[in-house]
Coordinates of C-alpha atoms and ligand atoms in Angstrom, one line a residue:
M1 CA -53.8 53.0 93.9
D2 CA -55.2 49.6 92.6
S3 CA -51.9 47.5 91.4
W4 CA -53.2 45.1 88.2
P5 CA -54.4 41.5 88.4
A6 CA -52.3 38.7 89.0
P7 CA -51.6 35.9 86.7
N8 CA -52.7 32.2 87.5
I9 CA -49.1 30.7 88.5
P10 CA -49.2 26.5 88.0
V11 CA -48.3 25.1 91.0
L12 CA -45.0 23.2 90.0
P13 CA -43.6 19.7 92.0
G14 CA -40.7 20.3 95.0
L15 CA -39.3 23.3 95.4
G16 CA -36.8 25.5 93.4
P17 CA -33.3 26.4 94.8
D18 CA -32.6 29.8 96.4
T19 CA -32.7 32.7 93.7
T20 CA -29.2 34.3 93.6
I21 CA -28.6 37.8 91.7
W22 CA -26.4 40.2 91.1
D23 CA -25.7 43.1 93.5
T24 CA -24.5 46.1 92.0
A25 CA -23.1 47.4 95.9
S26 CA -21.0 44.5 96.3
A27 CA -20.6 44.0 92.9
S28 CA -21.2 40.0 93.6
K29 CA -23.9 37.3 93.1
V30 CA -25.7 37.0 96.1
V31 CA -28.6 35.0 97.6
A32 CA -31.4 37.3 97.0
A33 CA -33.6 36.9 100.0
R34 CA -32.4 36.6 103.7
G35 CA -35.1 34.9 105.1
R36 CA -38.5 33.4 104.4
L37 CA -40.2 36.2 103.9
A38 CA -38.7 37.9 100.6
T39 CA -38.9 42.0 100.0
I40 CA -38.6 43.9 96.9
Y41 CA -39.0 47.6 96.1
A42 CA -38.8 48.4 92.6
C43 CA -38.9 51.8 91.5
G44 CA -41.9 52.4 89.2
I45 CA -43.0 54.7 86.2
T46 CA -43.1 58.0 85.8
P47 CA -46.7 58.3 84.2
Y48 CA -45.9 61.1 81.3
D49 CA -46.0 58.4 78.2
A50 CA -47.0 54.9 77.6
T51 CA -45.1 52.2 78.6
H52 CA -41.8 51.4 76.1
M53 CA -39.8 48.2 75.9
G54 CA -37.3 49.3 78.2
H55 CA -40.1 49.5 80.9
A56 CA -41.5 46.3 80.1
A57 CA -38.2 44.3 79.9
T58 CA -36.8 46.1 83.3
Y59 CA -40.6 45.0 85.2
L60 CA -40.2 41.5 83.6
A61 CA -36.9 40.8 84.8
W62 CA -38.5 41.6 88.8
D63 CA -41.3 39.2 87.8
L64 CA -38.7 36.4 87.0
L65 CA -37.6 37.3 90.6
V66 CA -40.5 37.0 91.8
R67 CA -41.4 33.8 90.4
S68 CA -38.3 32.1 91.1
W69 CA -38.3 33.5 94.8
R70 CA -42.4 32.0 95.1
D71 CA -40.6 28.9 93.3
A72 CA -38.2 28.7 96.1
G73 CA -40.7 28.4 98.9
H74 CA -40.9 32.2 100.0
E75 CA -43.4 34.3 100.7
V76 CA -43.3 37.5 98.7
R77 CA -44.2 41.1 99.4
Y78 CA -43.4 43.5 96.9
A79 CA -43.7 47.1 96.5
Q80 CA -43.7 49.7 93.7
N81 CA -44.3 53.3 93.2
V82 CA -45.7 55.5 90.7
T83 CA -43.7 59.0 90.5
D84 CA -46.8 60.8 89.4
V85 CA -45.9 64.1 90.1
D86 CA -42.7 65.2 89.1
D87 CA -40.9 67.5 86.8
P88 CA -41.0 65.7 83.4
L89 CA -45.0 64.8 83.9
L90 CA -46.0 68.6 84.6
E91 CA -43.6 69.2 81.7
R92 CA -45.5 67.0 79.5
A93 CA -49.3 67.8 80.6
D94 CA -48.0 71.7 79.8
R95 CA -46.9 71.0 76.1
D96 CA -49.9 69.3 75.7
G97 CA -52.2 71.8 77.3
E98 CA -53.4 68.5 79.5
N99 CA -54.4 68.6 83.3
W100 CA -51.4 66.6 84.8
R101 CA -53.4 64.3 87.0
E102 CA -55.6 63.0 84.1
L103 CA -52.4 62.5 82.1
A104 CA -50.8 60.6 84.5
E105 CA -54.3 58.8 85.3
R106 CA -54.4 57.7 81.7
E107 CA -51.1 56.0 81.2
I108 CA -51.1 54.4 84.9
A109 CA -54.4 52.6 83.0
R110 CA -52.2 51.8 80.4
Y111 CA -49.3 50.6 82.1
R112 CA -51.8 48.3 83.7
S113 CA -53.4 47.1 80.9
D114 CA -49.7 46.2 79.7
M115 CA -48.5 44.7 82.5
T116 CA -51.7 42.4 82.8
A117 CA -51.3 41.7 79.3
L118 CA -47.7 40.4 79.9
A119 CA -48.6 38.4 82.6
V120 CA -46.4 40.5 85.5
V121 CA -47.1 40.0 88.6
P122 CA -48.3 43.2 90.2
P123 CA -46.9 44.4 93.0
D124 CA -48.7 44.1 96.9
Y125 CA -48.9 47.9 96.8
L126 CA -48.3 50.1 94.1
I127 CA -48.1 53.4 95.6
G128 CA -48.2 57.2 94.3
A129 CA -46.2 59.8 95.3
V130 CA -49.4 61.8 95.7
E131 CA -51.0 59.8 97.9
A132 CA -47.9 59.3 100.0
L133 CA -47.4 62.5 100.9
G134 CA -48.1 62.4 104.2
V135 CA -45.5 59.2 104.6
I136 CA -43.1 61.0 102.6
E137 CA -43.5 64.0 104.8
D138 CA -43.1 62.1 108.0
F139 CA -39.9 60.2 106.9
S140 CA -38.7 64.2 105.4
G141 CA -39.1 64.8 109.4
L142 CA -37.0 62.3 110.5
L143 CA -34.2 63.7 108.3
S144 CA -34.9 66.9 109.7
D145 CA -34.9 65.8 112.9
R146 CA -31.5 64.3 112.5
G147 CA -30.2 67.8 111.4
A148 CA -29.6 66.8 108.0
L149 CA -31.5 69.1 106.1
Y150 CA -31.2 72.7 105.1
A151 CA -33.2 75.6 103.7
L152 CA -32.4 77.1 100.1
D153 CA -34.7 79.7 99.2
S154 CA -37.9 77.7 99.4
D155 CA -36.3 75.1 98.9
V156 CA -35.1 72.1 101.1
Y157 CA -31.8 70.1 100.5
A158 CA -30.4 67.1 102.6
A159 CA -26.4 67.4 103.0
K160 CA -24.8 64.4 102.3
A161 CA -22.4 65.1 104.7
A162 CA -24.3 63.5 107.1
D163 CA -24.2 60.2 106.0
P164 CA -20.6 58.9 105.9
R165 CA -21.6 55.7 103.8
F166 CA -22.8 57.9 100.9
G167 CA -21.4 56.6 97.7
S168 CA -21.6 52.6 98.9
V169 CA -24.1 51.6 96.4
S170 CA -22.4 53.1 93.3
G171 CA -18.9 53.4 94.0
Y172 CA -18.5 55.8 91.6
D173 CA -16.0 58.8 91.9
V174 CA -17.2 62.1 92.4
P175 CA -16.5 63.3 89.0
A176 CA -18.5 60.7 87.8
M177 CA -21.4 61.4 90.2
L178 CA -21.2 65.0 89.0
E179 CA -21.8 64.1 85.8
L180 CA -24.6 61.8 86.1
S181 CA -26.7 64.2 88.5
A182 CA -26.8 66.6 86.1
E183 CA -27.7 64.3 83.3
R184 CA -30.4 62.5 85.5
G185 CA -32.8 65.4 87.3
G186 CA -29.7 66.9 89.9
D187 CA -29.0 70.6 90.0
P188 CA -24.9 70.4 91.0
G189 CA -24.5 73.5 89.5
R190 CA -27.0 75.7 91.9
A191 CA -25.4 78.0 93.9
G192 CA -26.0 78.0 97.9
K193 CA -25.6 74.2 97.9
K194 CA -23.5 73.0 100.9
D195 CA -22.1 70.2 98.0
P196 CA -23.0 70.2 94.5
L197 CA -24.4 66.6 95.1
D198 CA -26.9 67.4 97.7
P199 CA -30.5 66.3 97.0
L200 CA -33.4 68.0 97.0
V201 CA -35.7 66.9 99.4
W202 CA -39.1 69.1 99.2
R203 CA -39.2 71.6 96.4
G204 CA -41.1 75.2 97.2
Q205 CA -44.3 76.1 95.6
R206 CA -43.7 77.8 92.2
P207 CA -46.3 79.6 89.9
G208 CA -48.0 76.9 88.3
E209 CA -47.3 74.0 89.8
P210 CA -49.3 71.7 92.1
H211 CA -48.2 72.2 95.9
W212 CA -49.3 70.9 99.4
P213 CA -49.0 72.4 102.6
S214 CA -46.5 70.5 104.8
R215 CA -44.0 71.9 107.8
F216 CA -41.6 72.8 104.9
G217 CA -43.9 75.1 103.7
A218 CA -46.0 74.9 100.7
G219 CA -44.7 72.6 97.6
R220 CA -43.9 69.0 96.8
P221 CA -41.6 66.0 97.6
G222 CA -37.9 65.4 95.8
W223 CA -38.1 62.2 94.2
H224 CA -35.2 60.4 96.1
V225 CA -37.0 60.9 99.2
E226 CA -40.2 59.9 97.3
C227 CA -38.8 56.2 96.9
A228 CA -37.0 56.3 100.6
A229 CA -40.4 56.6 102.2
I230 CA -42.6 54.3 100.6
A231 CA -40.3 51.6 100.3
T232 CA -39.6 51.8 104.2
H233 CA -43.2 52.7 105.1
W234 CA -44.3 49.6 102.9
L235 CA -41.3 47.2 103.5
G236 CA -39.8 48.0 106.7
R237 CA -36.5 50.3 107.1
A238 CA -34.5 47.1 105.8
F239 CA -35.6 44.8 103.1
D240 CA -33.8 42.2 100.7
V241 CA -34.1 44.1 97.0
Q242 CA -34.2 47.6 95.5
A243 CA -34.8 47.4 92.0
G244 CA -34.6 49.6 88.9
G245 CA -33.1 50.3 85.7
S246 CA -28.8 50.9 85.4
D247 CA -29.9 54.2 84.6
L248 CA -30.9 54.4 88.8
I249 CA -28.0 53.5 89.7
F250 CA -27.0 57.1 90.6
P251 CA -28.3 59.2 92.0
H252 CA -31.4 58.2 92.3
H253 CA -30.6 54.7 94.3
E254 CA -27.8 55.8 95.7
M255 CA -29.3 59.3 97.1
S256 CA -32.7 56.8 98.2
A257 CA -30.4 54.5 100.5
S258 CA -28.5 57.8 101.7
H259 CA -31.8 59.4 103.2
A260 CA -32.6 56.0 104.7
R261 CA -29.7 55.5 106.3
V262 CA -29.4 59.2 107.8
A263 CA -33.2 58.7 108.8
Y264 CA -33.0 55.6 110.8
G265 CA -29.1 54.9 111.2
E266 CA -28.4 55.1 114.9
P267 CA -24.7 56.3 115.7
G268 CA -22.2 53.5 115.9
S269 CA -24.7 50.9 114.7
D270 CA -24.1 48.7 111.8
E271 CA -27.2 47.8 111.5
L272 CA -28.2 47.2 107.9
L273 CA -30.7 49.6 106.8
F274 CA -32.4 49.9 103.2
A275 CA -32.1 47.3 100.5
G276 CA -29.4 44.3 101.3
R277 CA -29.0 44.1 97.3
Y278 CA -29.4 46.5 94.7
V279 CA -30.2 45.0 91.2
H280 CA -30.0 46.9 88.1
A281 CA -31.6 45.9 84.6
G282 CA -29.9 47.1 81.3
M283 CA -31.0 49.5 79.3
V284 CA -33.1 48.8 75.7
R285 CA -32.0 50.4 72.8
Y286 CA -33.9 51.5 69.9
Q287 CA -32.1 52.5 66.6
G288 CA -29.0 52.2 68.5
A289 CA -29.7 55.0 71.5
K290 CA -31.4 54.0 74.9
M291 CA -35.3 54.0 74.5
S292 CA -36.0 57.2 76.4
K293 CA -38.9 59.5 76.2
S294 CA -36.8 62.7 76.2
L295 CA -35.2 60.9 73.0
G296 CA -38.5 60.2 71.5
N297 CA -37.2 56.6 70.2
L298 CA -39.7 54.5 71.6
V299 CA -41.5 51.0 71.2
F300 CA -44.7 51.1 73.2
V301 CA -45.9 47.6 74.2
S302 CA -49.8 48.5 73.4
A303 CA -48.8 49.5 69.9
L304 CA -46.9 46.3 69.5
R305 CA -50.2 44.6 71.1
A306 CA -52.6 47.1 68.7
A307 CA -50.3 45.4 66.0
G308 CA -51.6 41.8 66.7
A309 CA -48.4 41.2 68.7
D310 CA -48.9 38.1 71.0
P311 CA -48.0 39.1 74.3
M312 CA -45.8 36.2 74.6
A313 CA -44.2 36.2 71.9
I314 CA -43.4 40.4 73.5
R315 CA -41.9 38.7 76.3
L316 CA -40.2 36.1 74.8
A317 CA -38.4 38.6 72.7
V318 CA -37.1 40.1 76.4
L319 CA -36.3 36.9 77.9
A320 CA -34.0 36.5 74.9
H321 CA -31.8 38.6 76.7
H322 CA -30.3 38.5 79.9
Y323 CA -31.9 41.3 82.4
R324 CA -28.1 42.7 83.1
S325 CA -27.3 43.2 79.0
D326 CA -27.8 46.6 77.2
W327 CA -29.5 45.0 73.9
D328 CA -31.3 46.5 70.9
W329 CA -35.2 45.8 70.4
T330 CA -35.8 45.2 66.8
D331 CA -38.5 43.8 64.5
E332 CA -36.3 40.6 63.9
G333 CA -35.9 39.8 67.6
L334 CA -39.9 40.0 67.9
A335 CA -40.2 37.7 64.4
A336 CA -37.9 35.3 66.0
A337 CA -39.8 35.3 69.1
T338 CA -42.8 34.7 67.9
D339 CA -41.4 31.7 65.6
R340 CA -40.0 30.3 68.7
L341 CA -43.5 30.7 70.6
A342 CA -45.3 28.9 67.8
G343 CA -42.3 25.8 68.0
W344 CA -42.9 25.7 71.8
R345 CA -46.7 25.7 71.3
A346 CA -46.4 23.0 68.5
A347 CA -44.3 20.8 70.9
A348 CA -46.5 20.9 73.6
A349 CA -49.5 20.1 71.5
M350 CA -48.0 16.6 70.6
A351 CA -48.8 15.8 74.2
G352 CA -48.9 11.8 74.5
T353 CA -48.4 11.5 70.7
G354 CA -44.0 11.2 71.3
P355 CA -42.3 7.8 70.7
G356 CA -40.7 8.4 74.1
G357 CA -36.9 9.6 74.6
A358 CA -34.5 11.0 77.1
A359 CA -35.7 14.3 77.8
D360 CA -38.3 14.2 80.2
G361 CA -40.4 16.9 82.2
A362 CA -38.6 16.5 85.1
E363 CA -35.3 17.0 83.8
V364 CA -36.6 20.6 82.1
L365 CA -38.2 21.8 84.8
A366 CA -34.8 21.0 87.1
A367 CA -32.7 22.6 84.5
V368 CA -35.3 25.9 84.1
R369 CA -35.1 26.3 87.8
Q370 CA -31.2 26.0 88.0
R371 CA -30.8 28.7 85.2
L372 CA -33.4 31.0 87.0
A373 CA -32.1 30.7 90.0
D374 CA -28.9 31.8 88.5
D375 CA -28.9 35.3 88.3
L376 CA -32.2 35.3 86.2
D377 CA -30.6 33.2 83.7
A378 CA -33.4 33.6 81.0
P379 CA -31.6 33.1 77.8
G380 CA -30.6 30.1 79.3
A381 CA -34.1 29.0 80.4
L382 CA -35.4 29.4 76.9
A383 CA -32.7 27.3 75.7
V384 CA -33.7 24.3 77.8
I385 CA -37.0 24.7 76.4
D386 CA -35.8 25.1 73.1
Q387 CA -34.1 21.5 73.6
W388 CA -37.0 20.2 74.7
A389 CA -38.9 21.4 71.6
G390 CA -36.8 20.5 69.3
G391 CA -36.3 16.9 70.8
V392 CA -40.5 16.4 70.5
I393 CA -40.9 17.4 67.2
A394 CA -38.1 15.4 65.8
G395 CA -39.6 12.8 67.9
R396 CA -36.7 12.4 69.8
A397 CA -38.3 13.2 73.5
Q398 CA -41.3 12.1 75.1
G399 CA -44.9 14.2 74.2
A400 CA -45.8 13.2 77.5
A401 CA -43.7 15.4 79.2
A402 CA -45.4 18.2 77.6
A403 CA -47.9 19.0 80.7
L404 CA -45.2 19.4 83.3
V405 CA -43.1 21.7 80.8
K406 CA -46.4 23.8 79.6
D407 CA -46.9 24.6 83.6
T408 CA -42.9 25.2 83.8
A409 CA -43.0 27.5 81.4
D410 CA -46.3 29.2 82.3
A411 CA -44.9 29.2 86.1
L412 CA -40.9 29.9 86.1
L413 CA -41.6 32.3 82.7
G414 CA -44.9 33.4 82.1
I415 CA -45.3 32.1 78.9
R416 CA -48.7 30.6 78.7
L417 CA -48.3 27.7 75.5
Ligands
5CA1 N1 -40.3 57.0 88.5 C1 -39.1 56.8 88.3 C2 -38.4 56.1 89.5 S1 -38.9 55.9 91.0 C3 -38.7 56.4 86.8 O1 -37.2 56.0 86.4 N2 -39.5 56.1 85.8 S2 -39.4 55.8 84.7 O2 -40.7 55.6 84.0 O3 -38.4 56.4 83.8 O4 -38.6 54.6 84.3 C4 -39.3 52.9 85.1 C5 -38.3 52.2 84.9 O5 -38.1 51.6 83.7 C6 -37.1 52.5 85.9 O6 -36.7 51.8 86.4 C7 -36.4 52.7 84.4 O7 -34.7 52.3 85.4 C8 -36.5 52.0 83.6 N3 -35.9 51.9 82.3 C9 -36.5 53.5 81.9 N4 -35.9 53.4 80.2 C10 -35.3 52.2 80.2 C11 -35.1 51.6 79.6 N5 -34.6 52.4 77.9 N6 -34.4 50.4 79.2 C12 -34.4 49.6 80.2 N7 -35.2 49.9 81.6 C13 -35.3 51.1 81.1
ZN2 ZN1 -37.7 55.1 92.7

């Protein structure tokens, strides 16, 4: 499906350092891309409600990663899915008496418009599950060829026992896995499964539910196999980063990685399959609880925009928090970001008028680059520009550096001054 328009990114002098990032699987900070081509698969939205600030914060984190990669001289290939057929979407359409396809289309359009307003770098491939049904079926066929699938009534499950490295993404123990599986769309209690954690690969047709013909009978794909198939089809069986919110560590990323290992792994080979790094964003809360469609405590990007918030201030309100921390969205945070933006803009407007001083554009660029390359330390990068802006306004720093600082904020942080 169509992605959204790319923001214009100014070209900066020189190259930034290699981007490092925290990898959940190895619990360590590592260089994010291994070759000149840097590849990322980010789990996309389930489009049954508008983009909320939790989604926005997560996609802004991957936007920073892509900007940092490009600045370091990488060519980037970015794929993202849209879970445009799944239980929550169908349930919402049912509840509201709406056609599920129309609901999905409307919310995807709103997501594109929010991402465009926030100057988020678009994926090269934005792929809906429905348009990828053939790819998902073929991928599931590989699992079947390996003998990893079994039928239960009209449904098909993958046996986790087919993957000796199951658990290597999250590192969780079985009781934790069982609890999270029940909480996050799994069915550990279903009778007849070989193992309570075995994930659903194909859901047989149910009355009133959308379904498509396949070699597994009529039905629709499971969630984890959707991402495993889309990621490997568009990026290859090994790519650099699998990205998502921390609520996707288990079961989603564990299961997708496991599917890919089983589908593509050769016995005895230790070839690295699926993602080289698993990168997770913290959860944005609102009024003390995780912002979630199921709880309904949502702050929508589109509502903030309609109320007159500057998208650049929304962006700054997010970047004031490190992407891996859990934090609360508040009106005060947005007000502080609006003030910060006004301060930066005032400093940038003083270009050429300052008396000259210590802080110089090249130093600002180097320091912002360094902060971002260090596990996307956006709060640290903001502090660098704060210091420059404070110096300009106090008359200590060079206003003449403004052009390069403006380009730095725009190219690396997506903040247009
Ligand atoms: N379609 C699946 C992924 S394949 C899905 O999880 N969709 S979603 O719409 O529920 O979430 C989209 C992205 O936003 C995911 O990366 C999810 O981890 C992230 N996300 C959801 N809620 C929050 C939140 N409150 N804070 C931060 N990120 C969130
Ligand atoms: Zn996913």
